[in-house]
């Protein structure tokens, strides 16, 4: 501490054990902000009325309802067991106007970071989301637009 100032420590980690260890080790050292990803940190540091208003209304795409505020996704009124990341990804894909989401836009919107050309994390998240959507009878599907990105489609 310099001149009575209290330090601010920011920990961004998806690993719960790492976040817990940082909090334990820095107890009584000052303010500690702990987040699981950069999007969560940005939302905490720079809340906007626009993003809060957008998140307050459920996103409806056919029989799919994504309620980001309630952390709930339903297909034909049946809840889907999705992770936070999968819900965020599906919310973006289902947001009007329905269009192709480029890798860059998805990465920026869901992860809150700059796209550096490595699509592995995005492909992995889409793969897990697709697996869960396939388990839903006549559910929506995530389509690949080769070399560009993804879009959400309803069964025909």
PDB file of C-alpha atoms in Angstrom:
ATOM      1  CA  UNK A   1       0.000   0.000   0.000  1.00  0.00           C
ATOM      2  CA  UNK A   2       1.226   3.431  -0.949  1.00  0.00           C
ATOM      3  CA  UNK A   3      -0.169   6.543   0.729  1.00  0.00           C
ATOM      4  CA  UNK A   4      -3.009   4.540   2.270  1.00  0.00           C
ATOM      5  CA  UNK A   5      -4.276   3.323  -1.111  1.00  0.00           C
ATOM      6  CA  UNK A   6      -5.867  -0.112  -1.225  1.00  0.00           C
ATOM      7  CA  UNK A   7      -4.700  -2.326  -4.107  1.00  0.00           C
ATOM      8  CA  UNK A   8      -7.195  -3.842  -6.508  1.00  0.00           C
ATOM      9  CA  UNK A   9      -6.449  -7.361  -7.735  1.00  0.00           C
ATOM     10  CA  UNK A  10      -8.328  -8.838 -10.687  1.00  0.00           C
ATOM     11  CA  UNK A  11      -8.311 -12.608 -11.254  1.00  0.00           C
ATOM     12  CA  UNK A  12      -9.786 -13.986 -14.464  1.00  0.00           C
ATOM     13  CA  UNK A  13      -9.806 -17.776 -14.624  1.00  0.00           C
ATOM     14  CA  UNK A  14     -12.293 -20.399 -15.724  1.00  0.00           C
ATOM     15  CA  UNK A  15     -10.810 -22.766 -13.128  1.00  0.00           C
ATOM     16  CA  UNK A  16     -12.744 -22.541  -9.847  1.00  0.00           C
ATOM     17  CA  UNK A  17      -9.806 -23.948  -7.866  1.00  0.00           C
ATOM     18  CA  UNK A  18      -7.518 -21.182  -9.157  1.00  0.00           C
ATOM     19  CA  UNK A  19     -10.069 -18.488  -8.237  1.00  0.00           C
ATOM     20  CA  UNK A  20     -10.499 -19.930  -4.740  1.00  0.00           C
ATOM     21  CA  UNK A  21      -6.721 -20.143  -4.228  1.00  0.00           C
ATOM     22  CA  UNK A  22      -6.245 -16.506  -5.287  1.00  0.00           C
ATOM     23  CA  UNK A  23      -8.965 -15.333  -2.882  1.00  0.00           C
ATOM     24  CA  UNK A  24      -7.457 -17.332   0.001  1.00  0.00           C
ATOM     25  CA  UNK A  25      -3.917 -16.112  -0.664  1.00  0.00           C
ATOM     26  CA  UNK A  26      -4.907 -12.469  -1.047  1.00  0.00           C
ATOM     27  CA  UNK A  27      -7.289 -12.326   1.905  1.00  0.00           C
ATOM     28  CA  UNK A  28      -6.870  -9.030   3.791  1.00  0.00           C
ATOM     29  CA  UNK A  29      -4.655  -7.551   1.048  1.00  0.00           C
ATOM     30  CA  UNK A  30      -7.291  -5.314  -0.525  1.00  0.00           C
ATOM     31  CA  UNK A  31     -10.108  -5.602  -2.993  1.00  0.00           C
ATOM     32  CA  UNK A  32     -10.116  -8.773  -5.091  1.00  0.00           C
ATOM     33  CA  UNK A  33     -12.327  -9.108  -8.174  1.00  0.00           C
ATOM     34  CA  UNK A  34     -12.757 -12.694  -9.324  1.00  0.00           C
ATOM     35  CA  UNK A  35     -14.343 -13.583 -12.687  1.00  0.00           C
ATOM     36  CA  UNK A  36     -14.601 -16.713 -14.793  1.00  0.00           C
ATOM     37  CA  UNK A  37     -14.026 -14.932 -18.129  1.00  0.00           C
ATOM     38  CA  UNK A  38     -13.445 -11.549 -19.761  1.00  0.00           C
ATOM     39  CA  UNK A  39     -17.105 -11.103 -20.706  1.00  0.00           C
ATOM     40  CA  UNK A  40     -18.089 -11.371 -17.046  1.00  0.00           C
ATOM     41  CA  UNK A  41     -15.381  -8.875 -16.079  1.00  0.00           C
ATOM     42  CA  UNK A  42     -16.495  -6.396 -18.760  1.00  0.00           C
ATOM     43  CA  UNK A  43     -20.132  -6.692 -17.692  1.00  0.00           C
ATOM     44  CA  UNK A  44     -19.105  -6.053 -14.091  1.00  0.00           C
ATOM     45  CA  UNK A  45     -16.855  -3.080 -14.857  1.00  0.00           C
ATOM     46  CA  UNK A  46     -18.882  -1.485 -17.634  1.00  0.00           C
ATOM     47  CA  UNK A  47     -22.581  -2.264 -17.169  1.00  0.00           C
ATOM     48  CA  UNK A  48     -24.761  -0.729 -19.823  1.00  0.00           C
ATOM     49  CA  UNK A  49     -28.469  -0.100 -19.753  1.00  0.00           C
ATOM     50  CA  UNK A  50     -28.662  -1.400 -23.331  1.00  0.00           C
ATOM     51  CA  UNK A  51     -27.145  -4.792 -22.486  1.00  0.00           C
ATOM     52  CA  UNK A  52     -29.315  -5.116 -19.369  1.00  0.00           C
ATOM     53  CA  UNK A  53     -32.455  -4.316 -21.377  1.00  0.00           C
ATOM     54  CA  UNK A  54     -31.470  -6.784 -24.094  1.00  0.00           C
ATOM     55  CA  UNK A  55     -30.837  -9.495 -21.518  1.00  0.00           C
ATOM     56  CA  UNK A  56     -34.155  -8.887 -19.747  1.00  0.00           C
ATOM     57  CA  UNK A  57     -36.253 -10.135 -22.679  1.00  0.00           C
ATOM     58  CA  UNK A  58     -36.150 -13.813 -23.583  1.00  0.00           C
ATOM     59  CA  UNK A  59     -34.996 -14.594 -27.119  1.00  0.00           C
ATOM     60  CA  UNK A  60     -37.602 -16.572 -29.042  1.00  0.00           C
ATOM     61  CA  UNK A  61     -36.722 -18.556 -32.170  1.00  0.00           C
ATOM     62  CA  UNK A  62     -39.585 -20.843 -33.174  1.00  0.00           C
ATOM     63  CA  UNK A  63     -40.191 -23.163 -30.201  1.00  0.00           C
ATOM     64  CA  UNK A  64     -36.801 -22.270 -28.719  1.00  0.00           C
ATOM     65  CA  UNK A  65     -36.740 -19.769 -25.841  1.00  0.00           C
ATOM     66  CA  UNK A  66     -33.448 -18.518 -24.422  1.00  0.00           C
ATOM     67  CA  UNK A  67     -33.919 -16.567 -21.199  1.00  0.00           C
ATOM     68  CA  UNK A  68     -30.436 -15.292 -20.358  1.00  0.00           C
ATOM     69  CA  UNK A  69     -31.614 -13.504 -17.223  1.00  0.00           C
ATOM     70  CA  UNK A  70     -33.165 -16.679 -15.769  1.00  0.00           C
ATOM     71  CA  UNK A  71     -30.299 -18.826 -17.161  1.00  0.00           C
ATOM     72  CA  UNK A  72     -32.854 -21.069 -18.840  1.00  0.00           C
ATOM     73  CA  UNK A  73     -33.221 -22.487 -22.344  1.00  0.00           C
ATOM     74  CA  UNK A  74     -36.365 -24.360 -23.327  1.00  0.00           C
ATOM     75  CA  UNK A  75     -37.443 -26.211 -26.449  1.00  0.00           C
ATOM     76  CA  UNK A  76     -41.209 -26.700 -26.655  1.00  0.00           C
ATOM     77  CA  UNK A  77     -41.428 -25.821 -22.944  1.00  0.00           C
ATOM     78  CA  UNK A  78     -38.883 -28.504 -21.973  1.00  0.00           C
ATOM     79  CA  UNK A  79     -35.721 -27.184 -20.290  1.00  0.00           C
ATOM     80  CA  UNK A  80     -32.378 -27.953 -21.929  1.00  0.00           C
ATOM     81  CA  UNK A  81     -29.349 -28.660 -19.699  1.00  0.00           C
ATOM     82  CA  UNK A  82     -26.879 -26.169 -21.164  1.00  0.00           C
ATOM     83  CA  UNK A  83     -23.821 -24.593 -19.589  1.00  0.00           C
ATOM     84  CA  UNK A  84     -23.492 -20.804 -19.330  1.00  0.00           C
ATOM     85  CA  UNK A  85     -21.210 -20.752 -22.357  1.00  0.00           C
ATOM     86  CA  UNK A  86     -23.597 -22.887 -24.410  1.00  0.00           C
ATOM     87  CA  UNK A  87     -26.530 -20.630 -23.421  1.00  0.00           C
ATOM     88  CA  UNK A  88     -24.572 -17.536 -24.455  1.00  0.00           C
ATOM     89  CA  UNK A  89     -23.603 -19.095 -27.767  1.00  0.00           C
ATOM     90  CA  UNK A  90     -27.165 -20.222 -28.479  1.00  0.00           C
ATOM     91  CA  UNK A  91     -28.533 -16.807 -27.466  1.00  0.00           C
ATOM     92  CA  UNK A  92     -26.285 -15.110 -30.029  1.00  0.00           C
ATOM     93  CA  UNK A  93     -27.205 -17.539 -32.794  1.00  0.00           C
ATOM     94  CA  UNK A  94     -30.940 -17.179 -32.032  1.00  0.00           C
ATOM     95  CA  UNK A  95     -30.880 -13.369 -31.780  1.00  0.00           C
ATOM     96  CA  UNK A  96     -32.704 -11.478 -34.519  1.00  0.00           C
ATOM     97  CA  UNK A  97     -32.014 -10.879 -37.256  1.00  0.00           C
ATOM     98  CA  UNK A  98     -31.142 -14.518 -37.833  1.00  0.00           C
ATOM     99  CA  UNK A  99     -28.046 -14.539 -39.977  1.00  0.00           C
ATOM    100  CA  UNK A 100     -24.649 -16.112 -40.290  1.00  0.00           C
ATOM    101  CA  UNK A 101     -22.488 -15.268 -37.302  1.00  0.00           C
ATOM    102  CA  UNK A 102     -18.845 -15.039 -38.303  1.00  0.00           C
ATOM    103  CA  UNK A 103     -16.186 -16.589 -36.117  1.00  0.00           C
ATOM    104  CA  UNK A 104     -14.997 -13.079 -35.233  1.00  0.00           C
ATOM    105  CA  UNK A 105     -18.445 -11.832 -34.153  1.00  0.00           C
ATOM    106  CA  UNK A 106     -19.186 -14.940 -32.104  1.00  0.00           C
ATOM    107  CA  UNK A 107     -15.815 -14.904 -30.402  1.00  0.00           C
ATOM    108  CA  UNK A 108     -16.122 -11.213 -29.553  1.00  0.00           C
ATOM    109  CA  UNK A 109     -19.720 -11.476 -28.403  1.00  0.00           C
ATOM    110  CA  UNK A 110     -19.551 -14.696 -26.381  1.00  0.00           C
ATOM    111  CA  UNK A 111     -15.973 -14.666 -25.055  1.00  0.00           C
ATOM    112  CA  UNK A 112     -15.548 -10.896 -25.045  1.00  0.00           C
ATOM    113  CA  UNK A 113     -12.095 -11.051 -26.559  1.00  0.00           C
ATOM    114  CA  UNK A 114     -10.338 -10.370 -29.791  1.00  0.00           C
ATOM    115  CA  UNK A 115     -10.437 -13.164 -32.347  1.00  0.00           C
ATOM    116  CA  UNK A 116      -6.867 -14.265 -33.013  1.00  0.00           C
ATOM    117  CA  UNK A 117      -7.571 -16.778 -35.768  1.00  0.00           C
ATOM    118  CA  UNK A 118      -7.715 -19.879 -33.554  1.00  0.00           C
ATOM    119  CA  UNK A 119     -11.185 -21.352 -33.871  1.00  0.00           C
ATOM    120  CA  UNK A 120     -10.553 -24.431 -31.701  1.00  0.00           C
ATOM    121  CA  UNK A 121     -12.324 -23.070 -28.601  1.00  0.00           C
ATOM    122  CA  UNK A 122     -15.306 -21.969 -30.700  1.00  0.00           C
ATOM    123  CA  UNK A 123     -15.512 -25.266 -32.613  1.00  0.00           C
ATOM    124  CA  UNK A 124     -15.355 -27.183 -29.335  1.00  0.00           C
ATOM    125  CA  UNK A 125     -18.200 -25.147 -27.801  1.00  0.00           C
ATOM    126  CA  UNK A 126     -20.328 -25.556 -30.943  1.00  0.00           C
ATOM    127  CA  UNK A 127     -19.644 -29.307 -30.950  1.00  0.00           C
ATOM    128  CA  UNK A 128     -20.903 -29.631 -27.346  1.00  0.00           C
ATOM    129  CA  UNK A 129     -23.955 -27.471 -28.119  1.00  0.00           C
ATOM    130  CA  UNK A 130     -24.789 -29.532 -31.221  1.00  0.00           C
ATOM    131  CA  UNK A 131     -24.562 -32.767 -29.230  1.00  0.00           C
ATOM    132  CA  UNK A 132     -27.122 -31.450 -26.727  1.00  0.00           C
ATOM    133  CA  UNK A 133     -29.422 -30.062 -29.423  1.00  0.00           C
ATOM    134  CA  UNK A 134     -29.378 -33.398 -31.311  1.00  0.00           C
ATOM    135  CA  UNK A 135     -30.828 -35.070 -28.211  1.00  0.00           C
ATOM    136  CA  UNK A 136     -33.931 -32.854 -28.563  1.00  0.00           C
ATOM    137  CA  UNK A 137     -36.634 -34.245 -30.882  1.00  0.00           C
ATOM    138  CA  UNK A 138     -36.960 -32.010 -33.972  1.00  0.00           C
ATOM    139  CA  UNK A 139     -34.761 -29.418 -32.258  1.00  0.00           C
ATOM    140  CA  UNK A 140     -32.885 -26.536 -33.844  1.00  0.00           C
ATOM    141  CA  UNK A 141     -29.517 -27.186 -35.395  1.00  0.00           C
ATOM    142  CA  UNK A 142     -26.321 -25.199 -35.649  1.00  0.00           C
ATOM    143  CA  UNK A 143     -25.223 -25.132 -39.270  1.00  0.00           C
ATOM    144  CA  UNK A 144     -21.652 -24.518 -40.373  1.00  0.00           C
ATOM    145  CA  UNK A 145     -20.992 -21.994 -43.101  1.00  0.00           C
ATOM    146  CA  UNK A 146     -17.589 -23.248 -44.135  1.00  0.00           C
ATOM    147  CA  UNK A 147     -14.799 -20.719 -43.681  1.00  0.00           C
ATOM    148  CA  UNK A 148     -17.220 -18.071 -42.379  1.00  0.00           C
ATOM    149  CA  UNK A 149     -19.077 -19.089 -39.220  1.00  0.00           C
ATOM    150  CA  UNK A 150     -22.357 -20.561 -37.983  1.00  0.00           C
ATOM    151  CA  UNK A 151     -26.104 -20.006 -38.144  1.00  0.00           C
ATOM    152  CA  UNK A 152     -29.060 -21.480 -36.316  1.00  0.00           C
ATOM    153  CA  UNK A 153     -31.812 -23.245 -38.272  1.00  0.00           C
ATOM    154  CA  UNK A 154     -35.114 -24.822 -37.345  1.00  0.00           C
ATOM    155  CA  UNK A 155     -36.001 -28.307 -38.575  1.00  0.00           C
ATOM    156  CA  UNK A 156     -37.789 -28.324 -41.920  1.00  0.00           C
TER     157      UNK A 156
END
